[in-house]
Coordinates of C-alpha atoms and ligand atoms in Angstrom, one line a residue:
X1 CA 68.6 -49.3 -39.7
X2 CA 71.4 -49.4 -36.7
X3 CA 69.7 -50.8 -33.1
X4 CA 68.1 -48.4 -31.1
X5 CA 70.9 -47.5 -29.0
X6 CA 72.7 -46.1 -31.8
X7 CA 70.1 -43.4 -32.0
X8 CA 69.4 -43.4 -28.5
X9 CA 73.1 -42.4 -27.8
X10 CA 73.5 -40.2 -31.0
X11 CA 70.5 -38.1 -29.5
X12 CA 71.8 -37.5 -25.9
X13 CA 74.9 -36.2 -27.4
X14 CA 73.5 -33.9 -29.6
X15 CA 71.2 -32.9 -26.5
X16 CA 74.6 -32.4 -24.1
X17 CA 76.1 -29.8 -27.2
X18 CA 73.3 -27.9 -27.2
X19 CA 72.5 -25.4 -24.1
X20 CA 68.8 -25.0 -24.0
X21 CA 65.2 -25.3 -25.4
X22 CA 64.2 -27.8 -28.3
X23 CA 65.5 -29.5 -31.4
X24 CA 62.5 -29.4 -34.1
X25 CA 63.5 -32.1 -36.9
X26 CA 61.3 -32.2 -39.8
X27 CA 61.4 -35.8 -41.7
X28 CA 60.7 -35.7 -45.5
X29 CA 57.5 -35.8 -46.9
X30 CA 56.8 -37.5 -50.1
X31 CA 56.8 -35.5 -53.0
X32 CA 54.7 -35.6 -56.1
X33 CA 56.5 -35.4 -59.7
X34 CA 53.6 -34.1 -61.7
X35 CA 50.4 -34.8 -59.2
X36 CA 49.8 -35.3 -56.1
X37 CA 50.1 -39.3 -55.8
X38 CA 52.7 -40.1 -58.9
X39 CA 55.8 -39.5 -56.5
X40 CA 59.4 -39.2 -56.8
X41 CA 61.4 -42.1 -55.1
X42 CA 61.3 -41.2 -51.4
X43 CA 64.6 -40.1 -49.4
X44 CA 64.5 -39.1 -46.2
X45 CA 66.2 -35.8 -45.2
X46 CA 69.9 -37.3 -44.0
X47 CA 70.1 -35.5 -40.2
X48 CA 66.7 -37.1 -39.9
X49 CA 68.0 -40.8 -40.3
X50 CA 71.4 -40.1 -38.5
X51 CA 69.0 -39.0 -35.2
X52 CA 65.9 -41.3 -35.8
X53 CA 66.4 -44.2 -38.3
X54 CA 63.2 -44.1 -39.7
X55 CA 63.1 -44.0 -43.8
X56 CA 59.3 -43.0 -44.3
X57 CA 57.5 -40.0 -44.5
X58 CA 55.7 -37.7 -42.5
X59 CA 57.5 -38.0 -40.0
X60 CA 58.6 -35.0 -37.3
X61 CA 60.8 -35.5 -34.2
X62 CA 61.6 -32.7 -30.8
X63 CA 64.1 -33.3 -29.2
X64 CA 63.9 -32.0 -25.9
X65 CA 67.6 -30.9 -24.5
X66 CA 66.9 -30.1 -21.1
X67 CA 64.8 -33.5 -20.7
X68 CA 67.0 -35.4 -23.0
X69 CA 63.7 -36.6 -24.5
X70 CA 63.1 -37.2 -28.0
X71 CA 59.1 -37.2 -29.6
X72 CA 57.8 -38.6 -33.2
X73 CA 55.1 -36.9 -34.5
X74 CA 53.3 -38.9 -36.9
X75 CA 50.2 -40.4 -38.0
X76 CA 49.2 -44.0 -38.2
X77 CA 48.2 -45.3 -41.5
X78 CA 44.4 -45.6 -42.0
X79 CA 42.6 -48.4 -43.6
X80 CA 42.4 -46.2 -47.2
X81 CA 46.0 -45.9 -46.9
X82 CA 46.6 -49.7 -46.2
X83 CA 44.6 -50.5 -48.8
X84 CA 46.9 -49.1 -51.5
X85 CA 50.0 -48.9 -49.8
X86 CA 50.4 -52.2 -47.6
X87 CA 50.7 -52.3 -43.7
X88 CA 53.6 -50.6 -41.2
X89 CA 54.4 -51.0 -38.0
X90 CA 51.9 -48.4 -35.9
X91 CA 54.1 -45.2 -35.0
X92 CA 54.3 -46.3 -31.6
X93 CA 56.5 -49.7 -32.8
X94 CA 58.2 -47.2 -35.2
X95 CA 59.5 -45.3 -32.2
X96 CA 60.6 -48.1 -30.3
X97 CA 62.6 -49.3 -33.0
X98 CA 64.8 -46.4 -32.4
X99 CA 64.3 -46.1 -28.6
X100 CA 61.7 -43.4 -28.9
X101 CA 59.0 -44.5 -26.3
X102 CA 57.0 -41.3 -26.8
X103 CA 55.2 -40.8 -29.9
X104 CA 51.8 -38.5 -30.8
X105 CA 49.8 -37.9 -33.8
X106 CA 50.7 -35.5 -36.2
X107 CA 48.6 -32.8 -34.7
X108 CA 50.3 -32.7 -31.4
X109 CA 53.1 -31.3 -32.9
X110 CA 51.3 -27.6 -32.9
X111 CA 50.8 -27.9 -29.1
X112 CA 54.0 -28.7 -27.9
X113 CA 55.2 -26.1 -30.1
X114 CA 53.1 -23.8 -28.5
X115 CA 54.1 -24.9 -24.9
X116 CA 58.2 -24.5 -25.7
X117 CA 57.0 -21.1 -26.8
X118 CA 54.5 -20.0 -24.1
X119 CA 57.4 -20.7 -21.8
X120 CA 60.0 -18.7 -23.7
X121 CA 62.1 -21.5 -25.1
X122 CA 64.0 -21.3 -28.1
X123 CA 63.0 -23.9 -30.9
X124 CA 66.1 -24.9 -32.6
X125 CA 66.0 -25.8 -36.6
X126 CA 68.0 -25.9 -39.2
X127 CA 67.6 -24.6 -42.9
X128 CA 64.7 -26.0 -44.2
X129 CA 65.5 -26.7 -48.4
X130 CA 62.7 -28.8 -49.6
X131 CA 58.8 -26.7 -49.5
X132 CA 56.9 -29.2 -47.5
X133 CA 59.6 -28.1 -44.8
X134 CA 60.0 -24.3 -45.2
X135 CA 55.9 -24.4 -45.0
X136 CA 55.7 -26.2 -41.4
X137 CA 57.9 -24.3 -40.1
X138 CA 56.6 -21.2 -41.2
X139 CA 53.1 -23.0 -39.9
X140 CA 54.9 -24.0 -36.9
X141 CA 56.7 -21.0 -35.8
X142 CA 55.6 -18.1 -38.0
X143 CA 58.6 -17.5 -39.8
X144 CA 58.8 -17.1 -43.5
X145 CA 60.9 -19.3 -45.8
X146 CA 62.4 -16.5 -47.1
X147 CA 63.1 -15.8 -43.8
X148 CA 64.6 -19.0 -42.5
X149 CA 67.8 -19.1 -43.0
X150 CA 68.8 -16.4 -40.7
X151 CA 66.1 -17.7 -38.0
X152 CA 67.7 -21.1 -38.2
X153 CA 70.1 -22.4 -35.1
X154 CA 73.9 -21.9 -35.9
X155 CA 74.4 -23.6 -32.2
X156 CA 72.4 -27.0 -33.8
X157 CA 74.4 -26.6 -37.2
X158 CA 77.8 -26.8 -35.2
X159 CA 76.6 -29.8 -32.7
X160 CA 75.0 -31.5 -35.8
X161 CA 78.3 -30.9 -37.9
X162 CA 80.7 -32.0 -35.1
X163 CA 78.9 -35.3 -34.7
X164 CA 78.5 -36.3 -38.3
X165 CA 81.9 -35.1 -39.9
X166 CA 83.7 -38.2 -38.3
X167 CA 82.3 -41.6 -39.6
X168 CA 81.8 -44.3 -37.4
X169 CA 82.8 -47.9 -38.1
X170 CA 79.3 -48.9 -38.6
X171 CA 79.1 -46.4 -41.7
X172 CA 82.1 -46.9 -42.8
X173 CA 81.0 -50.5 -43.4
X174 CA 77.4 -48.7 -45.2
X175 CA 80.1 -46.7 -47.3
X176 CA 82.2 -49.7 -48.2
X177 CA 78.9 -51.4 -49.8
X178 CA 78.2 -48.0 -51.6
X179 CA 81.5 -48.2 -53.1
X180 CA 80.7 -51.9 -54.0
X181 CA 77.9 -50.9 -55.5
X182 CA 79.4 -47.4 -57.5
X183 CA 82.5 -49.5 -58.4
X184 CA 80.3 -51.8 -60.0
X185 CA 78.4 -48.9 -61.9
X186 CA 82.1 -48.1 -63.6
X187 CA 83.3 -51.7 -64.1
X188 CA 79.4 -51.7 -66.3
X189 CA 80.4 -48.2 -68.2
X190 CA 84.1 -49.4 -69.0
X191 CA 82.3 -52.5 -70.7
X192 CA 79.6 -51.1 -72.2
X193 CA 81.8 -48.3 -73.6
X194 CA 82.3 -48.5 -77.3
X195 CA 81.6 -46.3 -80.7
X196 CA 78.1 -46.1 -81.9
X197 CA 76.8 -47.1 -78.3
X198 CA 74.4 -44.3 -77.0
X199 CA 75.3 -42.4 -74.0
X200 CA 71.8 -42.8 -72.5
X201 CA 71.9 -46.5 -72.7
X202 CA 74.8 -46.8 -70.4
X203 CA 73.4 -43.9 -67.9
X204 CA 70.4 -46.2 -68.1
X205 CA 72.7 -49.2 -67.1
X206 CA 74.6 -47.4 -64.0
X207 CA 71.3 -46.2 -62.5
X208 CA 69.7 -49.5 -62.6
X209 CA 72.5 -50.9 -61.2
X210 CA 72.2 -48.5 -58.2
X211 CA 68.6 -49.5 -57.6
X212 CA 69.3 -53.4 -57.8
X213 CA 71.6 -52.5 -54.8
X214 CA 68.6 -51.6 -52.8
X215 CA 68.7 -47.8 -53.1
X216 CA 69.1 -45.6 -55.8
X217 CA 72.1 -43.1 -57.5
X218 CA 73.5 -40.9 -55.2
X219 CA 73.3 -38.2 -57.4
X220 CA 72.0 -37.7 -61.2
X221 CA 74.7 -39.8 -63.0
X222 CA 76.9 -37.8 -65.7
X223 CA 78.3 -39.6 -68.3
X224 CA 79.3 -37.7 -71.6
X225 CA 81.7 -36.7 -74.0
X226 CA 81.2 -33.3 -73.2
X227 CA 83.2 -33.9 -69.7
X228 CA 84.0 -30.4 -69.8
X229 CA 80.8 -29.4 -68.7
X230 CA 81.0 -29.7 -64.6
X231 CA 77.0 -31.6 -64.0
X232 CA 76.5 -32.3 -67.4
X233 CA 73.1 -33.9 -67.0
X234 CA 72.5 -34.9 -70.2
X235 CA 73.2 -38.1 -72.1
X236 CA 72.4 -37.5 -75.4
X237 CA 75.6 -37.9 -77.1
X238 CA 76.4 -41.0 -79.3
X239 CA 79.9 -42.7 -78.1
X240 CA 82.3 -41.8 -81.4
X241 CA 85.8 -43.3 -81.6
X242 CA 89.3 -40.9 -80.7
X243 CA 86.6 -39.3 -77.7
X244 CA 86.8 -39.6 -74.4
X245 CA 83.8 -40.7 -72.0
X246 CA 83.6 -38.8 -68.5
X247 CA 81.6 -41.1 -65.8
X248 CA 80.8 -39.6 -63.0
X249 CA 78.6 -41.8 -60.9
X250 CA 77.5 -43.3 -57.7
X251 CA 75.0 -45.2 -55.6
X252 CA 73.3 -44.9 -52.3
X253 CA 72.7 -48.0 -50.0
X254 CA 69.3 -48.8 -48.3
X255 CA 70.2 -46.7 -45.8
X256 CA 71.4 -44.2 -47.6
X257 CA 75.0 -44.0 -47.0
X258 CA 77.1 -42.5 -50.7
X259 CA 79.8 -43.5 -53.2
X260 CA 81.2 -41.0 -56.2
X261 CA 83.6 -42.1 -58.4
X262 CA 84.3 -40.9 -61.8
X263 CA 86.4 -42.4 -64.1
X264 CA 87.6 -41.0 -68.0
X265 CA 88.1 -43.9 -70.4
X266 CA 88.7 -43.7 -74.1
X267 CA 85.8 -44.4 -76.4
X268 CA 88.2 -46.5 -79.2
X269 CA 89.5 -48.5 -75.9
X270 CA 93.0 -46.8 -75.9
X271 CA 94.1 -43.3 -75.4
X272 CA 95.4 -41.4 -77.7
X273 CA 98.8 -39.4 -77.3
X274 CA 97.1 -36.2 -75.8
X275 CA 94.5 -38.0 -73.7
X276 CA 97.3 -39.8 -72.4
X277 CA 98.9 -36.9 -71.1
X278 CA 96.1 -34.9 -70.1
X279 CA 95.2 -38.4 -68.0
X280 CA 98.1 -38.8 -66.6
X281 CA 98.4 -35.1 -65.1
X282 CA 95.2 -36.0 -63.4
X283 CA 95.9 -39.0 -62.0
X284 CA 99.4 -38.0 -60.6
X285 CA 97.7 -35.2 -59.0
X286 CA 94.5 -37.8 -57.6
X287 CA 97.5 -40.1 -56.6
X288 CA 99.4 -37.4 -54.4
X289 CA 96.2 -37.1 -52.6
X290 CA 96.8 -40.4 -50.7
X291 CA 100.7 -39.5 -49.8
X292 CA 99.5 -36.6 -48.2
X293 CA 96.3 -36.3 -46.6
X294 CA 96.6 -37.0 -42.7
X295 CA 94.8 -36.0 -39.5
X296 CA 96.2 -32.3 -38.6
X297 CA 96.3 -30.8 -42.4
X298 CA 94.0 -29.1 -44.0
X299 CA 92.6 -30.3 -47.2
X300 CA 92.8 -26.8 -48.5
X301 CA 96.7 -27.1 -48.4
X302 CA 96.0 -30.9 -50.1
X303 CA 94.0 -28.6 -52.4
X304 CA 96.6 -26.0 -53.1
X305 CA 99.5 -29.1 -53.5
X306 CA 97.5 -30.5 -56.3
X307 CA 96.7 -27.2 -58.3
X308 CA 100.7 -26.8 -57.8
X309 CA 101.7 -30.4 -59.4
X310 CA 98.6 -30.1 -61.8
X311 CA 100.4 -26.4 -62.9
X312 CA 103.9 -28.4 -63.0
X313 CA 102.7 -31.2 -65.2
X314 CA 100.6 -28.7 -67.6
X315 CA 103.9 -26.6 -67.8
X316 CA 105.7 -30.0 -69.1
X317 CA 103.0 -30.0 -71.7
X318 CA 103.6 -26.7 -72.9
X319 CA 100.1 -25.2 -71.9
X320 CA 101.5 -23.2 -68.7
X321 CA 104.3 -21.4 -68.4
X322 CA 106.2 -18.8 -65.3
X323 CA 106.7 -19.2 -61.6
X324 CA 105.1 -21.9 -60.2
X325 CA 104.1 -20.6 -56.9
X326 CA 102.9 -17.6 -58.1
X327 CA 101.2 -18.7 -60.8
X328 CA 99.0 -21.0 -57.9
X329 CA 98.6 -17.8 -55.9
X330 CA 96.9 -16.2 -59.1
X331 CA 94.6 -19.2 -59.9
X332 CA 96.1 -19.4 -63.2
X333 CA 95.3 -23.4 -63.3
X334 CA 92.0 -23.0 -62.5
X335 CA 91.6 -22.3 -66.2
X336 CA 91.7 -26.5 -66.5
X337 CA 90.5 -26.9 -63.1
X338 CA 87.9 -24.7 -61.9
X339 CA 86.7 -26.9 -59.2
X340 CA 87.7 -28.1 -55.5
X341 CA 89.4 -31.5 -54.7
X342 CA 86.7 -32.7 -52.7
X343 CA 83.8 -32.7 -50.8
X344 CA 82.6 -34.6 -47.6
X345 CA 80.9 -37.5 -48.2
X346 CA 78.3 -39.9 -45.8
X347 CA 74.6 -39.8 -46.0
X348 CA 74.8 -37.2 -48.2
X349 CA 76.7 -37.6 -51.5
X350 CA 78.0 -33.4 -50.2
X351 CA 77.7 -34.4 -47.0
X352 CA 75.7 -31.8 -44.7
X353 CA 75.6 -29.5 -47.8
X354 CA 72.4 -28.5 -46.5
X355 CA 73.6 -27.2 -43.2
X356 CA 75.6 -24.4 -45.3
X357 CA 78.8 -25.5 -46.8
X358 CA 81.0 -22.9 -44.4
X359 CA 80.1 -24.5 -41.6
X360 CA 80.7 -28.2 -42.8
X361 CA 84.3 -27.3 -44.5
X362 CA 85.5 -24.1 -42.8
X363 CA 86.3 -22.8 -39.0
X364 CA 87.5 -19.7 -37.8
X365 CA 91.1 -20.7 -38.5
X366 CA 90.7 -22.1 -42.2
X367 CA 88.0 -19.5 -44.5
X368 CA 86.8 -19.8 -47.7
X369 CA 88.8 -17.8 -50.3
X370 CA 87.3 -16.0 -53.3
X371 CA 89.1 -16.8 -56.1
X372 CA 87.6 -18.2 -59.2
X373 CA 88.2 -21.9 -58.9
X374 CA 89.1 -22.5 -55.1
X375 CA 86.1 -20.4 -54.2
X376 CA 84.6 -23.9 -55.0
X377 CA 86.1 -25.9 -52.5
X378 CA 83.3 -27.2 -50.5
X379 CA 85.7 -28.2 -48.3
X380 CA 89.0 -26.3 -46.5
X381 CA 89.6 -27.5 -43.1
X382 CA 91.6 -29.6 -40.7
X383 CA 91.1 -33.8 -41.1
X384 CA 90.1 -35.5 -38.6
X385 CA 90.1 -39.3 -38.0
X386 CA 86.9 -41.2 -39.7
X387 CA 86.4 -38.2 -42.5
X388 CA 85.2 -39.7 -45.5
X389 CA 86.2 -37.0 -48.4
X390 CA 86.3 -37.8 -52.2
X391 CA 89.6 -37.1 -54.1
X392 CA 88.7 -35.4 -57.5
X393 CA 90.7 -33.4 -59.4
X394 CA 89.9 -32.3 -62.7
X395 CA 91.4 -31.0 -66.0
X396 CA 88.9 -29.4 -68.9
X397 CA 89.2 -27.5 -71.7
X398 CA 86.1 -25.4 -71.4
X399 CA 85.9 -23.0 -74.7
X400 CA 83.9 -20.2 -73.3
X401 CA 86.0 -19.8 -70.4
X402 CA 89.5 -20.1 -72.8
X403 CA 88.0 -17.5 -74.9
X404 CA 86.8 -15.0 -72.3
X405 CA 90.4 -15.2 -70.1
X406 CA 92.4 -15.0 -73.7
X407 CA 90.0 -11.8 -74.3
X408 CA 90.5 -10.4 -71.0
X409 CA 93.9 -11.7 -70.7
X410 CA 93.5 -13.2 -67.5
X411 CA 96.8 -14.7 -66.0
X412 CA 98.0 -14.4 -69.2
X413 CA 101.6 -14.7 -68.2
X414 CA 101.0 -17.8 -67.0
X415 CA 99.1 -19.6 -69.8
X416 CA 99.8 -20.4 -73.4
X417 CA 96.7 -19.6 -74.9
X418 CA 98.2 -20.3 -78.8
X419 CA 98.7 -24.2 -77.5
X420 CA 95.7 -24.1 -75.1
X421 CA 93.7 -23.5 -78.1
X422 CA 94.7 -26.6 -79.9
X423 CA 93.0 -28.4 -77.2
X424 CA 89.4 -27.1 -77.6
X425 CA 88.4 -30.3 -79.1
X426 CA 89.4 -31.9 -75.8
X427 CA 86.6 -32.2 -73.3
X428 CA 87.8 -33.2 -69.9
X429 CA 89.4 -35.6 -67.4
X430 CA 88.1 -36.0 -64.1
X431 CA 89.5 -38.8 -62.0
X432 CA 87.5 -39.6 -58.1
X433 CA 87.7 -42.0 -55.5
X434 CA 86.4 -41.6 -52.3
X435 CA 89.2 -41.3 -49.0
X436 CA 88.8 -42.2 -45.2
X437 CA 91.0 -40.3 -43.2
X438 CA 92.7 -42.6 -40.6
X439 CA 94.9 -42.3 -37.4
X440 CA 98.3 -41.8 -39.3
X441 CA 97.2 -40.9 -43.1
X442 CA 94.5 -41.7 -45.6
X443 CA 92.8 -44.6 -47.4
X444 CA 91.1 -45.1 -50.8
X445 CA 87.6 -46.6 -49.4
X446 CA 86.1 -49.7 -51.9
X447 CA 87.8 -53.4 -52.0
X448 CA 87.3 -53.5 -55.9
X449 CA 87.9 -50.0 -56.8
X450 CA 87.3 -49.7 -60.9
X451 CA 90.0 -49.4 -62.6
X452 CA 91.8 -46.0 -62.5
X453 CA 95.8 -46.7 -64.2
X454 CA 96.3 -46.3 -67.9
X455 CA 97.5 -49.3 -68.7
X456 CA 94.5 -51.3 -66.8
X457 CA 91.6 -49.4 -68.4
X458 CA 93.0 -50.5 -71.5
X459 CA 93.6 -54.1 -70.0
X460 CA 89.8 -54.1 -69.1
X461 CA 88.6 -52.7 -72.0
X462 CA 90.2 -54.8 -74.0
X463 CA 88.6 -57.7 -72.7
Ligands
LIG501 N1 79.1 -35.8 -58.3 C1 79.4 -34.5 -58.1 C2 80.7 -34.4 -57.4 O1 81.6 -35.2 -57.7 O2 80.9 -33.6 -56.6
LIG502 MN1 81.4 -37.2 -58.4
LIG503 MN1 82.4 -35.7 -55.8

């Protein structure tokens, strides 16, 4: 946790953004897997820490914006409870810890709900995405999950998104150690990595790695042959030689704060003349990231630079073919790379994902745009100074999609479907690192980044 006045001062400015009535912030609750008590690893809900600190459950803050006074709601923990779960700090110290001097029980909550309302205030939220949440505030304020969504506070979404979208030193630091941590997790992979070795072993490897760093992954770790498939969640596969292994992993620190690399190394320890290529397309595309990524541009035009070199280099190889520029303006390359560039990254490994992904990576002046491919770009808008935003492009040989844009003939004058179909053994290269945006340019964030060049891969797997 940060001292008090981190949150203290976090608070009041989220208070002076907004224009009236009160912030209601649910805390996470902890969730069973398959009863009641055998729970899931608890994370707290990441606007929660960023305003309060705390990283238990049950917990539920107001914020009061006319006051500028904040409330934890929350129950102290009865004998039964210490008896099986060990002793806390009472709510009250709890609170002070993160300069909160006025704290309740639980069951307050419904009265000072029912004050803001007898008084005609408006009860700020935002979009509720686990149950336990959607359910208070439909006990709370009578609205129906299905109904949230449109009920919840764009005015709190922007204050909340124009506070956490620029990192502050102090997290920077947190994501530094989650890089340590996730570069770590590949360093492990690129070792273990061999023919016959099981795919789940190594998964098995990375995650415990994450959790000996104090937290846990930031998301489900991928790691398979099939790096084709986007999330591939599964890790079934048995490492064969002449493959290629797609790692896409990272870790959380205690408090939270993300890495996500992913790194594409060659099961036999060298690549192959194909790999090679298809490798080095992706990383010259990752490494024109760095050259042009500054406060001022938007990373949808970083976005639209890299589909323009990744079409150039896949034209050198014979797989593309026509204008350029037009050919980028079609979405022709998002055949191979059907994905955005990047995402923002803090507490959350998609940072504020939950807030809805148009407000966290659009404005009026940059929108979404509805082609297949960019239409996944989580993120389009201006950099700022202090962004933390991962650098991922991608190149995959997916067959269904190769088979349904050959039948349909989609940008067909811009792709070489005869050669494209000598790849469909291929899988997929997807190369990530995470970037700061700084005052003048960009930065890859982790001391000890895995490595990422051809030639060391090799090197380290070779050791
Ligand atoms: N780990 C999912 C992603 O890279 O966005
Ligand atoms: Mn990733
Ligand atoms: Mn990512």
């Amino acid at each position: 946790m940060f001292e008090a006045a981190v949150y203290k001062s976090r608070r009041k400015v989220l208070a002076s953004k907004m224009n009236s009535g009160i912030i209601l912030l649910p805390g996470n609750t902890e969730v069973g897997m398959n009863y009641h008590d055998n729970i899931y690893k608890f994370r707290q809900d990441s606007t929660f820490l960023y305003y309060f600190g705390l990283n238990l459950a049950d917990f539920v803050a107001v914020i009061d914006v006319d006051s500028n006074e904040s409330m934890l709601f929350a129950d102290d923990l009865s004998m039964d409870d210490v008896v099986w779960t060990g002793p806390q700090p009472s709510v009250k110290e709890l609170g002070a810890s993160v300069g909160v001097s006025k704290t309740a029980p639980l069951s307050s909550l419904y009265k000072v709900i029912r004050d803001a309302e007898s008084h005609g205030r408006s009860i700020h939220f935002v979009p509720a995405y686990r149950g336990d949440a959607k359910i208070l505030i439909n006990d709370l304020l009578g609205v129906a999950p299905s109904e949230q969504k449109s009920y919840a506070s764009l005015e709190l979404v922007h204050a909340i998104v124009s506070m956490r979208s620029s990192k502050e030193p102090r997290e920077i630091e947190e994501i530094e150690k989650a890089c340590a941590i996730g570069s770590e997790m590949h360093r492990t992979a690129m070792k273990m990595c061999k023919p016959g070795v099981k795919e789940q072993t190594i998964a098995g490897m990375l995650d415990g790695i994450a959790l000996q760093g104090g937290g846990q992954v930031s998301f489900p770790t991928i790691l398979s042959q099939h790096g084709e498939t986007m999330h591939n969640p599964y890790h079934k596969g048995i490492l064969t030689a002449g493959r290629l292994m797609l790692t896409d992993a990272g870790a959380e620190t205690e408090m939270n704060y993300c890495s996500d690399f992913t790194r594409t190394i060659p099961v036999s320890g060298k690549y192959d003349s194909r790999q090679r290529d298809i490798y080095q397309a992706v990383l010259d595309c990752h490494n024109l990231v760095p050259t042009i990524a500054k406060p001022g541009v938007t990373w949808l035009s970083v976005h639209l630079a890299v589909s323009k070199l990744m079409t150039e280099r896949l034209q050198d190889l014979g797989l593309m073919k026509g204008n350029v520029e037009d050919s980028v303006a079609s979405g022709a390359h998002a055949l191979f790379f059907p994905h955005g560039l990047g995402h923002m990254m803090g507490i959350d490994v998609h940072d504020m994902e939950n807030l809805g992904q148009v407000h966290v990576g659009y404005d009026e002046v940059t929108r979404p745009i509805d082609q297949f491919g960019t239409n996944a770009l989580r993120m389009g808008r201006n950099l700022e100074e202090g962004f933390v935003i991962t650098d991922e492009p991608g190149c995959y040989f997916i067959p269904e999609l190769v088979a349904q844009w050959k039948a349909n003939e989609t940008n067909a004058e811009y792709l070489n479907f005869d050669k494209i179909e000598t790849f469909l053994d291929f899988g997929g290269v997807r190369i990530e690192d995470d970037v700061l945006i700084t005052s003048d340019g960009c930065r890859f964030l982790g001391a000890d980044r895995a490595p990422v060049e051809i030639d060391d891969i090799e090197a380290f797997m070779a050791k």
